[in-house]
PDB file of C-alpha atoms in Angstrom:
ATOM      1  CA  MET A  24       9.635 166.652  75.713  1.00 43.00           C
ATOM      2  CA  LYS A  25      11.866 169.663  75.136  1.00 51.00           C
ATOM      3  CA  LEU A  26      10.607 171.296  78.324  1.00 47.00           C
ATOM      4  CA  LEU A  27      11.270 168.099  80.279  1.00 47.00           C
ATOM      5  CA  ARG A  28      14.861 167.971  78.984  1.00 49.00           C
ATOM      6  CA  GLN A  29      15.383 171.600  79.975  1.00 51.00           C
ATOM      7  CA  ILE A  30      14.114 170.885  83.496  1.00 46.00           C
ATOM      8  CA  ARG A  31      16.386 167.871  83.848  1.00 50.00           C
ATOM      9  CA  CYS A  32      19.357 169.904  82.596  1.00 54.00           C
ATOM     10  CA  ALA A  33      18.571 172.698  85.054  1.00 50.00           C
ATOM     11  CA  VAL A  34      18.486 170.218  87.911  1.00 46.00           C
ATOM     12  CA  ARG A  35      21.821 168.685  86.814  1.00 50.00           C
ATOM     13  CA  LYS A  36      23.431 172.126  86.690  1.00 50.00           C
ATOM     14  CA  LYS A  37      22.411 172.792  90.251  1.00 46.00           C
ATOM     15  CA  THR A  38      23.818 169.432  91.391  1.00 47.00           C
ATOM     16  CA  CYS A  39      27.018 169.945  89.349  1.00 50.00           C
ATOM     17  CA  ASP A  40      26.155 166.987  87.129  1.00 54.00           C
ATOM     18  CA  CYS A  41      25.995 169.068  83.948  1.00 57.00           C
ATOM     19  CA  PHE A  42      29.071 168.762  81.713  1.00 62.00           C
ATOM     20  CA  ASP A  43      28.043 171.194  78.985  1.00 66.00           C
ATOM     21  CA  LYS A  44      31.006 173.534  79.528  1.00 72.00           C
ATOM     22  CA  GLU A  45      33.556 170.714  79.831  1.00 73.00           C
ATOM     23  CA  ILE A  46      32.192 168.921  76.759  1.00 72.00           C
ATOM     24  CA  LYS A  47      32.492 172.077  74.661  1.00 75.00           C
ATOM     25  CA  GLN A  48      36.091 172.641  75.819  1.00 79.00           C
ATOM     26  CA  VAL A  49      37.198 169.057  75.165  1.00 79.00           C
ATOM     27  CA  SER A  50      35.377 168.996  71.805  1.00 80.00           C
ATOM     28  CA  ALA A  51      37.222 172.183  70.857  1.00 82.00           C
ATOM     29  CA  LYS A  52      40.547 170.623  71.876  1.00 84.00           C
ATOM     30  CA  ILE A  53      39.775 167.603  69.705  1.00 84.00           C
ATOM     31  CA  CYS A  54      39.136 169.870  66.704  1.00 85.00           C
ATOM     32  CA  ASP A  55      42.328 171.800  67.405  1.00 85.00           C
ATOM     33  CA  LYS A  56      44.378 168.606  67.828  1.00 87.00           C
ATOM     34  CA  ASN A  57      43.055 167.180  64.552  1.00 88.00           C
ATOM     35  CA  TYR A  58      44.142 170.391  62.833  1.00 86.00           C
ATOM     36  CA  SER A  59      47.589 170.204  64.461  1.00 87.00           C
ATOM     37  CA  ILE A  60      48.024 166.562  63.423  1.00 90.00           C
ATOM     38  CA  SER A  61      47.142 167.472  59.846  1.00 90.00           C
ATOM     39  CA  LYS A  62      49.634 170.358  59.904  1.00 88.00           C
ATOM     40  CA  VAL A  63      52.450 168.219  61.332  1.00 91.00           C
ATOM     41  CA  LYS A  64      51.823 165.487  58.756  1.00 92.00           C
ATOM     42  CA  GLU A  65      52.078 168.086  56.001  1.00 91.00           C
ATOM     43  CA  GLU A  66      55.332 169.485  57.413  1.00 91.00           C
ATOM     44  CA  THR A  67      56.773 165.985  57.918  1.00 92.00           C
ATOM     45  CA  THR A  68      56.021 165.050  54.305  1.00 92.00           C
ATOM     46  CA  GLN A  69      57.778 168.197  53.123  1.00 91.00           C
ATOM     47  CA  MET A  70      60.765 167.486  55.386  1.00 92.00           C
ATOM     48  CA  ASN A  71      61.100 163.890  54.158  1.00 90.00           C
ATOM     49  CA  ASN A  72      60.972 165.096  50.533  1.00 92.00           C
ATOM     50  CA  VAL A  73      63.760 167.571  51.303  1.00 92.00           C
ATOM     51  CA  LEU A  74      65.843 164.854  52.977  1.00 92.00           C
ATOM     52  CA  LEU A  75      65.715 162.761  49.804  1.00 90.00           C
ATOM     53  CA  ASN A  76      67.726 165.462  48.000  1.00 91.00           C
ATOM     54  CA  ILE A  77      70.180 166.340  50.766  1.00 91.00           C
ATOM     55  CA  THR A  78      73.805 165.775  49.731  1.00 91.00           C
ATOM     56  CA  THR A  79      75.833 167.568  52.419  1.00 91.00           C
ATOM     57  CA  LEU A  80      75.721 167.699  56.182  1.00 93.00           C
ATOM     58  CA  THR A  81      75.556 171.493  55.940  1.00 91.00           C
ATOM     59  CA  ASP A  82      72.285 171.169  54.023  1.00 92.00           C
ATOM     60  CA  LEU A  83      70.985 168.674  56.571  1.00 93.00           C
ATOM     61  CA  MET A  84      71.693 171.086  59.411  1.00 92.00           C
ATOM     62  CA  ARG A  85      69.648 173.753  57.607  1.00 90.00           C
ATOM     63  CA  VAL A  86      66.506 171.640  57.235  1.00 92.00           C
ATOM     64  CA  ARG A  87      63.643 173.374  59.015  1.00 88.00           C
ATOM     65  CA  THR A  88      62.186 171.292  61.822  1.00 88.00           C
ATOM     66  CA  ASN A  89      60.334 173.825  63.958  1.00 81.00           C
ATOM     67  CA  ILE A  90      56.708 174.548  63.118  1.00 73.00           C
ATOM     68  CA  ASP A  91      54.600 177.165  64.832  1.00 67.00           C
ATOM     69  CA  ILE A  92      51.438 175.478  66.033  1.00 64.00           C
ATOM     70  CA  THR A  93      49.791 177.514  68.775  1.00 61.00           C
ATOM     71  CA  ASP A  94      47.118 176.170  71.093  1.00 62.00           C
ATOM     72  CA  ASN A  95      44.005 177.645  69.456  1.00 62.00           C
ATOM     73  CA  TYR A  96      41.377 175.343  70.879  1.00 53.00           C
ATOM     74  CA  LYS A  97      39.384 178.323  72.192  1.00 52.00           C
ATOM     75  CA  LEU A  98      38.649 179.267  68.590  1.00 54.00           C
ATOM     76  CA  PHE A  99      36.766 175.968  68.221  1.00 54.00           C
ATOM     77  CA  VAL A 100      34.587 176.348  71.329  1.00 61.00           C
ATOM     78  CA  SER A 101      30.944 176.187  70.266  1.00 57.00           C
ATOM     79  CA  ASN A 102      28.356 178.725  71.424  1.00 62.00           C
ATOM     80  CA  LYS A 103      25.460 176.537  70.382  1.00 61.00           C
ATOM     81  CA  PRO A 104      23.060 175.331  73.081  1.00 59.00           C
ATOM     82  CA  CYS A 105      23.614 171.780  74.303  1.00 60.00           C
ATOM     83  CA  SER A 106      21.481 169.200  72.502  1.00 57.00           C
ATOM     84  CA  LEU A 107      22.560 166.132  74.458  1.00 53.00           C
ATOM     85  CA  ASP A 108      20.153 163.918  76.323  1.00 56.00           C
ATOM     86  CA  PRO A 109      20.872 164.595  80.034  1.00 57.00           C
ATOM     87  CA  SER A 110      21.051 160.860  80.725  1.00 60.00           C
ATOM     88  CA  ASN A 111      23.935 160.524  78.237  1.00 66.00           C
ATOM     89  CA  CYS A 112      25.788 163.683  79.212  1.00 71.00           C
ATOM     90  CA  LYS A 113      28.292 162.176  81.655  1.00 73.00           C
ATOM     91  CA  GLU A 114      29.012 159.114  79.522  1.00 79.00           C
ATOM     92  CA  TYR A 115      29.568 161.259  76.433  1.00 75.00           C
ATOM     93  CA  TYR A 116      31.976 163.477  78.375  1.00 74.00           C
ATOM     94  CA  ARG A 117      33.983 160.408  79.407  1.00 84.00           C
ATOM     95  CA  SER A 118      34.148 159.144  75.815  1.00 86.00           C
ATOM     96  CA  ILE A 119      35.442 162.400  74.329  1.00 83.00           C
ATOM     97  CA  LYS A 120      38.019 162.730  77.120  1.00 86.00           C
ATOM     98  CA  LYS A 121      39.365 159.340  76.054  1.00 91.00           C
ATOM     99  CA  GLU A 122      39.374 160.452  72.427  1.00 91.00           C
ATOM    100  CA  ASN A 123      41.302 163.600  73.372  1.00 88.00           C
ATOM    101  CA  VAL A 124      43.958 161.540  75.188  1.00 90.00           C
ATOM    102  CA  LYS A 125      44.218 159.243  72.176  1.00 93.00           C
ATOM    103  CA  LEU A 126      44.696 162.222  69.864  1.00 89.00           C
ATOM    104  CA  ARG A 127      47.423 163.623  72.113  1.00 88.00           C
ATOM    105  CA  ASN A 128      49.327 160.347  71.736  1.00 92.00           C
ATOM    106  CA  ILE A 129      48.780 160.372  67.967  1.00 92.00           C
ATOM    107  CA  TYR A 130      50.036 163.960  67.824  1.00 88.00           C
ATOM    108  CA  SER A 131      53.144 163.069  69.811  1.00 88.00           C
ATOM    109  CA  ASN A 132      53.868 160.115  67.511  1.00 90.00           C
ATOM    110  CA  THR A 133      53.237 162.247  64.409  1.00 90.00           C
ATOM    111  CA  CYS A 134      55.843 164.770  65.625  1.00 90.00           C
ATOM    112  CA  LYS A 135      58.563 162.140  66.124  1.00 91.00           C
ATOM    113  CA  ASP A 136      60.369 162.701  62.792  1.00 92.00           C
ATOM    114  CA  LEU A 137      60.440 166.489  63.128  1.00 92.00           C
ATOM    115  CA  LYS A 138      61.540 166.235  66.737  1.00 92.00           C
ATOM    116  CA  GLY A 139      63.979 163.442  65.906  1.00 93.00           C
ATOM    117  CA  LEU A 140      65.775 165.480  63.249  1.00 94.00           C
ATOM    118  CA  ALA A 141      65.782 168.586  65.459  1.00 93.00           C
ATOM    119  CA  ASP A 142      67.403 166.539  68.237  1.00 93.00           C
ATOM    120  CA  ILE A 143      69.957 165.098  65.784  1.00 94.00           C
ATOM    121  CA  GLN A 144      70.862 168.588  64.539  1.00 92.00           C
ATOM    122  CA  SER A 145      71.328 169.778  68.109  1.00 90.00           C
ATOM    123  CA  ASP A 146      73.368 166.704  69.033  1.00 91.00           C
ATOM    124  CA  ILE A 147      75.709 167.031  66.037  1.00 91.00           C
ATOM    125  CA  LYS A 148      76.419 170.672  66.879  1.00 89.00           C
ATOM    126  CA  ARG A 149      77.200 169.681  70.461  1.00 87.00           C
ATOM    127  CA  LEU A 150      79.234 166.639  69.389  1.00 87.00           C
ATOM    128  CA  TYR A 151      81.542 168.683  67.164  1.00 87.00           C
ATOM    129  CA  ARG A 152      81.317 171.823  69.332  1.00 84.00           C
ATOM    130  CA  PHE A 153      79.988 173.987  66.529  1.00 77.00           C
ATOM    131  CA  LYS A 154      77.555 176.841  66.975  1.00 63.00           C
ATOM    132  CA  THR A 155      76.330 177.166  63.391  1.00 66.00           C
ATOM    133  CA  GLU A 156      75.658 174.878  60.457  1.00 62.00           C
ATOM    134  CA  GLU A 157      78.235 176.645  58.273  1.00 65.00           C
ATOM    135  CA  ASN A 158      81.074 174.483  59.613  1.00 72.00           C
ATOM    136  CA  PHE A 159      79.908 171.140  58.249  1.00 84.00           C
ATOM    137  CA  ASN A 160      81.107 171.348  54.656  1.00 82.00           C
ATOM    138  CA  ASN A 161      83.668 168.545  54.869  1.00 89.00           C
ATOM    139  CA  TYR A 162      81.734 165.902  56.775  1.00 94.00           C
ATOM    140  CA  PHE A 163      80.418 162.526  55.727  1.00 96.00           C
ATOM    141  CA  PHE A 164      76.895 161.795  56.894  1.00 96.00           C
ATOM    142  CA  GLN A 165      74.338 159.061  56.397  1.00 96.00           C
ATOM    143  CA  LEU A 166      70.737 159.094  57.559  1.00 95.00           C
ATOM    144  CA  GLY A 167      68.885 155.932  58.465  1.00 94.00           C
ATOM    145  CA  ARG A 168      66.233 154.401  60.697  1.00 94.00           C
ATOM    146  CA  ASP A 169      66.792 151.915  63.466  1.00 95.00           C
ATOM    147  CA  LYS A 170      64.550 148.981  64.338  1.00 95.00           C
ATOM    148  CA  LYS A 171      62.294 151.320  66.328  1.00 93.00           C
ATOM    149  CA  ASP A 172      61.794 153.425  63.192  1.00 93.00           C
ATOM    150  CA  LYS A 173      63.674 156.283  64.835  1.00 93.00           C
ATOM    151  CA  LEU A 174      65.828 158.608  62.731  1.00 93.00           C
ATOM    152  CA  ILE A 175      69.580 158.229  63.205  1.00 95.00           C
ATOM    153  CA  CYS A 176      72.505 160.023  61.588  1.00 96.00           C
ATOM    154  CA  ILE A 177      76.058 158.739  61.199  1.00 97.00           C
ATOM    155  CA  THR A 178      78.768 161.383  60.861  1.00 96.00           C
ATOM    156  CA  PHE A 179      82.494 161.450  60.182  1.00 96.00           C
ATOM    157  CA  ASN A 180      84.832 164.444  60.040  1.00 93.00           C
ATOM    158  CA  MET A 181      86.797 164.050  56.805  1.00 93.00           C
ATOM    159  CA  ASN A 182      89.351 166.574  58.082  1.00 89.00           C
ATOM    160  CA  SER A 183      90.238 164.130  60.878  1.00 89.00           C
ATOM    161  CA  PHE A 184      91.376 161.436  58.430  1.00 90.00           C
ATOM    162  CA  ASP A 185      95.143 161.095  58.634  1.00 81.00           C
ATOM    163  CA  ILE A 186      97.647 158.250  58.831  1.00 75.00           C
ATOM    164  CA  ASN A 187      98.880 159.503  62.210  1.00 74.00           C
ATOM    165  CA  TYR A 188      95.432 159.938  63.735  1.00 81.00           C
ATOM    166  CA  THR A 189      92.645 157.589  64.794  1.00 85.00           C
ATOM    167  CA  PRO A 190      89.466 159.197  63.432  1.00 92.00           C
ATOM    168  CA  THR A 191      86.041 158.407  64.856  1.00 95.00           C
ATOM    169  CA  LEU A 192      82.714 157.582  63.249  1.00 96.00           C
ATOM    170  CA  PHE A 193      79.754 158.713  65.398  1.00 96.00           C
ATOM    171  CA  LEU A 194      76.075 157.818  65.498  1.00 96.00           C
ATOM    172  CA  SER A 195      73.496 160.371  66.665  1.00 94.00           C
ATOM    173  CA  TYR A 196      69.947 159.312  67.476  1.00 89.00           C
ATOM    174  CA  GLY A 197      68.662 162.347  69.354  1.00 77.00           C
ATOM    175  CA  ARG A 198      69.750 164.330  72.350  1.00 75.00           C
ATOM    176  CA  VAL A 199      72.345 161.818  73.540  1.00 73.00           C
ATOM    177  CA  LYS A 200      72.984 162.166  77.265  1.00 72.00           C
ATOM    178  CA  GLU A 201      75.452 159.326  77.613  1.00 71.00           C
ATOM    179  CA  THR A 202      78.461 158.312  75.523  1.00 81.00           C
ATOM    180  CA  HIS A 203      77.843 158.238  71.781  1.00 88.00           C
ATOM    181  CA  SER A 204      77.861 155.049  69.775  1.00 92.00           C
ATOM    182  CA  ARG A 205      81.123 155.203  67.874  1.00 94.00           C
ATOM    183  CA  MET A 206      83.734 153.419  65.813  1.00 96.00           C
ATOM    184  CA  TYR A 207      87.467 154.139  65.999  1.00 96.00           C
ATOM    185  CA  LEU A 208      89.250 153.687  62.676  1.00 96.00           C
ATOM    186  CA  LYS A 209      92.849 153.532  61.524  1.00 95.00           C
ATOM    187  CA  TYR A 210      94.206 153.721  57.986  1.00 95.00           C
ATOM    188  CA  LEU A 211      97.211 151.685  56.887  1.00 94.00           C
ATOM    189  CA  ASN A 212      99.233 152.792  53.839  1.00 92.00           C
ATOM    190  CA  SER A 213      98.951 149.292  52.435  1.00 93.00           C
ATOM    191  CA  GLY A 214      95.303 149.999  51.621  1.00 95.00           C
ATOM    192  CA  LYS A 215      93.580 148.647  54.712  1.00 96.00           C
ATOM    193  CA  LEU A 216      91.129 150.315  57.083  1.00 96.00           C
ATOM    194  CA  GLU A 217      91.202 148.906  60.600  1.00 96.00           C
ATOM    195  CA  ILE A 218      88.240 148.927  62.979  1.00 96.00           C
ATOM    196  CA  VAL A 219      90.262 149.593  66.137  1.00 95.00           C
ATOM    197  CA  ASP A 220      87.299 149.650  68.502  1.00 92.00           C
ATOM    198  CA  PHE A 221      83.550 149.754  68.057  1.00 91.00           C
ATOM    199  CA  PHE A 222      80.593 149.926  70.399  1.00 88.00           C
ATOM    200  CA  SER A 223      76.924 150.727  70.284  1.00 89.00           C
ATOM    201  CA  VAL A 224      75.243 152.338  73.292  1.00 88.00           C
ATOM    202  CA  LYS A 225      71.744 151.125  72.376  1.00 88.00           C
ATOM    203  CA  LYS A 226      71.765 147.360  71.899  1.00 87.00           C
ATOM    204  CA  ARG A 227      69.846 145.236  69.394  1.00 90.00           C
ATOM    205  CA  ILE A 228      68.028 148.038  67.577  1.00 94.00           C
ATOM    206  CA  GLY A 229      70.260 148.138  64.489  1.00 95.00           C
ATOM    207  CA  HIS A 230      72.719 150.900  65.409  1.00 95.00           C
ATOM    208  CA  GLY A 231      75.762 148.656  65.107  1.00 95.00           C
ATOM    209  CA  SER A 232      74.675 147.364  61.696  1.00 96.00           C
ATOM    210  CA  LEU A 233      74.002 150.906  60.460  1.00 97.00           C
ATOM    211  CA  MET A 234      77.501 152.007  61.452  1.00 97.00           C
ATOM    212  CA  LEU A 235      79.120 148.992  59.794  1.00 96.00           C
ATOM    213  CA  GLN A 236      77.186 149.454  56.566  1.00 96.00           C
ATOM    214  CA  SER A 237      78.037 153.167  56.492  1.00 97.00           C
ATOM    215  CA  LEU A 238      81.698 152.213  56.011  1.00 97.00           C
ATOM    216  CA  ILE A 239      80.857 150.948  52.522  1.00 96.00           C
ATOM    217  CA  SER A 240      79.715 154.462  51.596  1.00 96.00           C
ATOM    218  CA  LEU A 241      82.537 156.164  53.494  1.00 97.00           C
ATOM    219  CA  VAL A 242      85.453 154.289  51.871  1.00 97.00           C
ATOM    220  CA  PRO A 243      85.127 155.886  48.386  1.00 96.00           C
ATOM    221  CA  LEU A 244      85.301 159.333  50.039  1.00 95.00           C
ATOM    222  CA  LEU A 245      88.340 158.265  52.054  1.00 96.00           C
ATOM    223  CA  ASN A 246      90.017 157.026  48.888  1.00 96.00           C
ATOM    224  CA  ARG A 247      89.521 160.455  47.306  1.00 95.00           C
ATOM    225  CA  LYS A 248      91.101 161.997  50.390  1.00 94.00           C
ATOM    226  CA  ILE A 249      94.015 159.547  50.103  1.00 94.00           C
ATOM    227  CA  ASP A 250      94.547 160.582  46.471  1.00 95.00           C
ATOM    228  CA  SER A 251      94.523 164.229  47.531  1.00 93.00           C
ATOM    229  CA  LEU A 252      97.031 163.605  50.330  1.00 92.00           C
ATOM    230  CA  ASN A 253      99.267 161.651  47.924  1.00 94.00           C
ATOM    231  CA  ASN A 254      99.256 164.543  45.453  1.00 93.00           C
ATOM    232  CA  GLU A 255     100.066 167.073  48.180  1.00 91.00           C
ATOM    233  CA  LEU A 256     102.941 164.932  49.446  1.00 90.00           C
ATOM    234  CA  PHE A 257     104.294 164.314  45.925  1.00 91.00           C
ATOM    235  CA  ILE A 258     104.346 168.049  45.223  1.00 90.00           C
ATOM    236  CA  GLU A 259     106.107 168.698  48.547  1.00 89.00           C
ATOM    237  CA  LEU A 260     108.750 166.020  47.857  1.00 85.00           C
ATOM    238  CA  ASN A 261     109.397 167.429  44.385  1.00 85.00           C
ATOM    239  CA  ARG A 262     110.185 170.923  45.587  1.00 82.00           C
ATOM    240  CA  ASN A 263     113.843 170.147  46.199  1.00 73.00           C
ATOM    241  CA  LYS A 264     114.426 167.220  43.876  1.00 76.00           C
ATOM    242  CA  SER A 265     112.877 165.543  40.885  1.00 81.00           C
ATOM    243  CA  LEU A 266     111.108 162.373  42.035  1.00 82.00           C
ATOM    244  CA  PRO A 267     109.491 160.106  39.437  1.00 88.00           C
ATOM    245  CA  ARG A 268     105.846 159.368  40.209  1.00 90.00           C
ATOM    246  CA  GLU A 269     106.481 155.634  39.839  1.00 91.00           C
ATOM    247  CA  GLN A 270     109.173 155.759  42.497  1.00 91.00           C
ATOM    248  CA  PHE A 271     106.908 157.712  44.824  1.00 90.00           C
ATOM    249  CA  GLU A 272     104.125 155.139  44.382  1.00 91.00           C
ATOM    250  CA  ARG A 273     106.534 152.360  45.369  1.00 91.00           C
ATOM    251  CA  SER A 274     107.650 154.192  48.502  1.00 90.00           C
ATOM    252  CA  TYR A 275     106.366 153.659  52.028  1.00 89.00           C
ATOM    253  CA  SER A 276     105.033 157.218  52.066  1.00 89.00           C
ATOM    254  CA  TYR A 277     102.530 156.510  49.303  1.00 93.00           C
ATOM    255  CA  GLY A 278      99.029 155.760  50.512  1.00 93.00           C
ATOM    256  CA  HIS A 279      97.199 153.004  48.652  1.00 95.00           C
ATOM    257  CA  SER A 280      93.457 153.160  48.161  1.00 96.00           C
ATOM    258  CA  ILE A 281      91.456 151.198  50.706  1.00 97.00           C
ATOM    259  CA  THR A 282      90.513 147.768  49.413  1.00 97.00           C
ATOM    260  CA  GLU A 283      89.892 146.000  52.704  1.00 97.00           C
ATOM    261  CA  ILE A 284      88.259 146.678  56.062  1.00 97.00           C
ATOM    262  CA  TYR A 285      89.360 144.453  58.921  1.00 97.00           C
ATOM    263  CA  GLY A 286      89.392 144.215  62.694  1.00 96.00           C
ATOM    264  CA  THR A 287      89.564 141.912  65.689  1.00 94.00           C
ATOM    265  CA  ILE A 288      86.553 140.327  67.368  1.00 91.00           C
ATOM    266  CA  TYR A 289      86.632 141.155  71.085  1.00 87.00           C
ATOM    267  CA  PRO A 290      84.137 139.245  73.278  1.00 86.00           C
ATOM    268  CA  GLU A 291      83.023 141.386  76.212  1.00 80.00           C
ATOM    269  CA  GLY A 292      80.837 140.524  79.196  1.00 78.00           C
ATOM    270  CA  GLU A 293      77.756 138.586  78.112  1.00 82.00           C
ATOM    271  CA  ILE A 294      78.511 139.183  74.425  1.00 84.00           C
ATOM    272  CA  THR A 295      80.346 136.042  73.296  1.00 90.00           C
ATOM    273  CA  ARG A 296      82.602 135.585  70.299  1.00 90.00           C
ATOM    274  CA  GLU A 297      79.877 133.476  68.662  1.00 93.00           C
ATOM    275  CA  VAL A 298      77.323 136.284  69.032  1.00 92.00           C
ATOM    276  CA  LEU A 299      79.737 138.861  67.603  1.00 93.00           C
ATOM    277  CA  THR A 300      80.752 136.584  64.733  1.00 94.00           C
ATOM    278  CA  HIS A 301      77.069 136.074  63.884  1.00 94.00           C
ATOM    279  CA  PHE A 302      76.514 139.861  63.977  1.00 94.00           C
ATOM    280  CA  TYR A 303      79.454 140.642  61.690  1.00 96.00           C
ATOM    281  CA  ASN A 304      78.516 137.801  59.359  1.00 96.00           C
ATOM    282  CA  LEU A 305      74.961 139.125  58.975  1.00 96.00           C
ATOM    283  CA  ASN A 306      76.487 142.415  57.834  1.00 96.00           C
ATOM    284  CA  GLY A 307      78.910 140.782  55.393  1.00 96.00           C
ATOM    285  CA  PHE A 308      82.054 141.376  57.438  1.00 96.00           C
ATOM    286  CA  ILE A 309      83.178 137.792  58.077  1.00 96.00           C
ATOM    287  CA  GLU A 310      85.543 135.837  55.860  1.00 94.00           C
ATOM    288  CA  ASN A 311      86.926 132.486  56.981  1.00 91.00           C
ATOM    289  CA  GLY A 312      85.938 133.281  60.555  1.00 89.00           C
ATOM    290  CA  ARG A 313      87.818 136.605  60.530  1.00 94.00           C
ATOM    291  CA  LEU A 314      86.449 140.155  60.621  1.00 96.00           C
ATOM    292  CA  VAL A 315      87.200 141.164  57.052  1.00 97.00           C
ATOM    293  CA  ARG A 316      85.321 142.956  54.279  1.00 96.00           C
ATOM    294  CA  LYS A 317      86.818 143.336  50.810  1.00 95.00           C
ATOM    295  CA  ILE A 318      85.930 146.538  48.983  1.00 90.00           C
TER     296      ILE A 318
END
């Protein structure tokens, strides 16, 4: 029986119907890919644990996302003689090729968080024109996942917040080639934050909702900045004359803490007022038919 198998194998080799070499190479690639998947899963778990404790954008930009996984499939190539039945050789080769393709897709999907964060880090540097992560000490950020389970990051430059300036909230979801999803804001001394304009590049995957909800976390930081600006202005005004604090707080120059977010609903193209009202309402930003959120 063994001799017969050897004869059949020899004949197949001569007719190029023997897949012994190819089977060993693909089998080795499967072993190597399983190892790589295991390694990426381990690194992703570590990264996600680190992200749970991140408190500054500077720390986020320092999170390691690159892992060195070389293609070592040749180390897994077997030198053992083939033990397959010649009649099953071709079919077995087809089956493991399919398994290898499947593993490649699994590997690509397993890498999505590491690659997603790496792309976000790169995009944020490009967005703010910074070359290193050392420049992000005074930035608000909020990580999240959209409806496709893809990592996103919302950022806001706290240094840009000023009564005479319209600061912008940005959303990064990878290497953005087109215009960023963004929200233009304006602060009023009366204690209101206006959504001047707002658009999401990617529709119906949760980016708009994530930006809206991030305002709830951003406002307390803006109120601290307002307090700081008030104190700086009060000190400046008191250099030449004695100004009671109570009088300063009643003046137009005094900035009140934000207690309300508001805006105007602008229908555009196929997006009707009803659709927008429904969207804002789902996110808790509608009151008596108006775009308003009390803080």
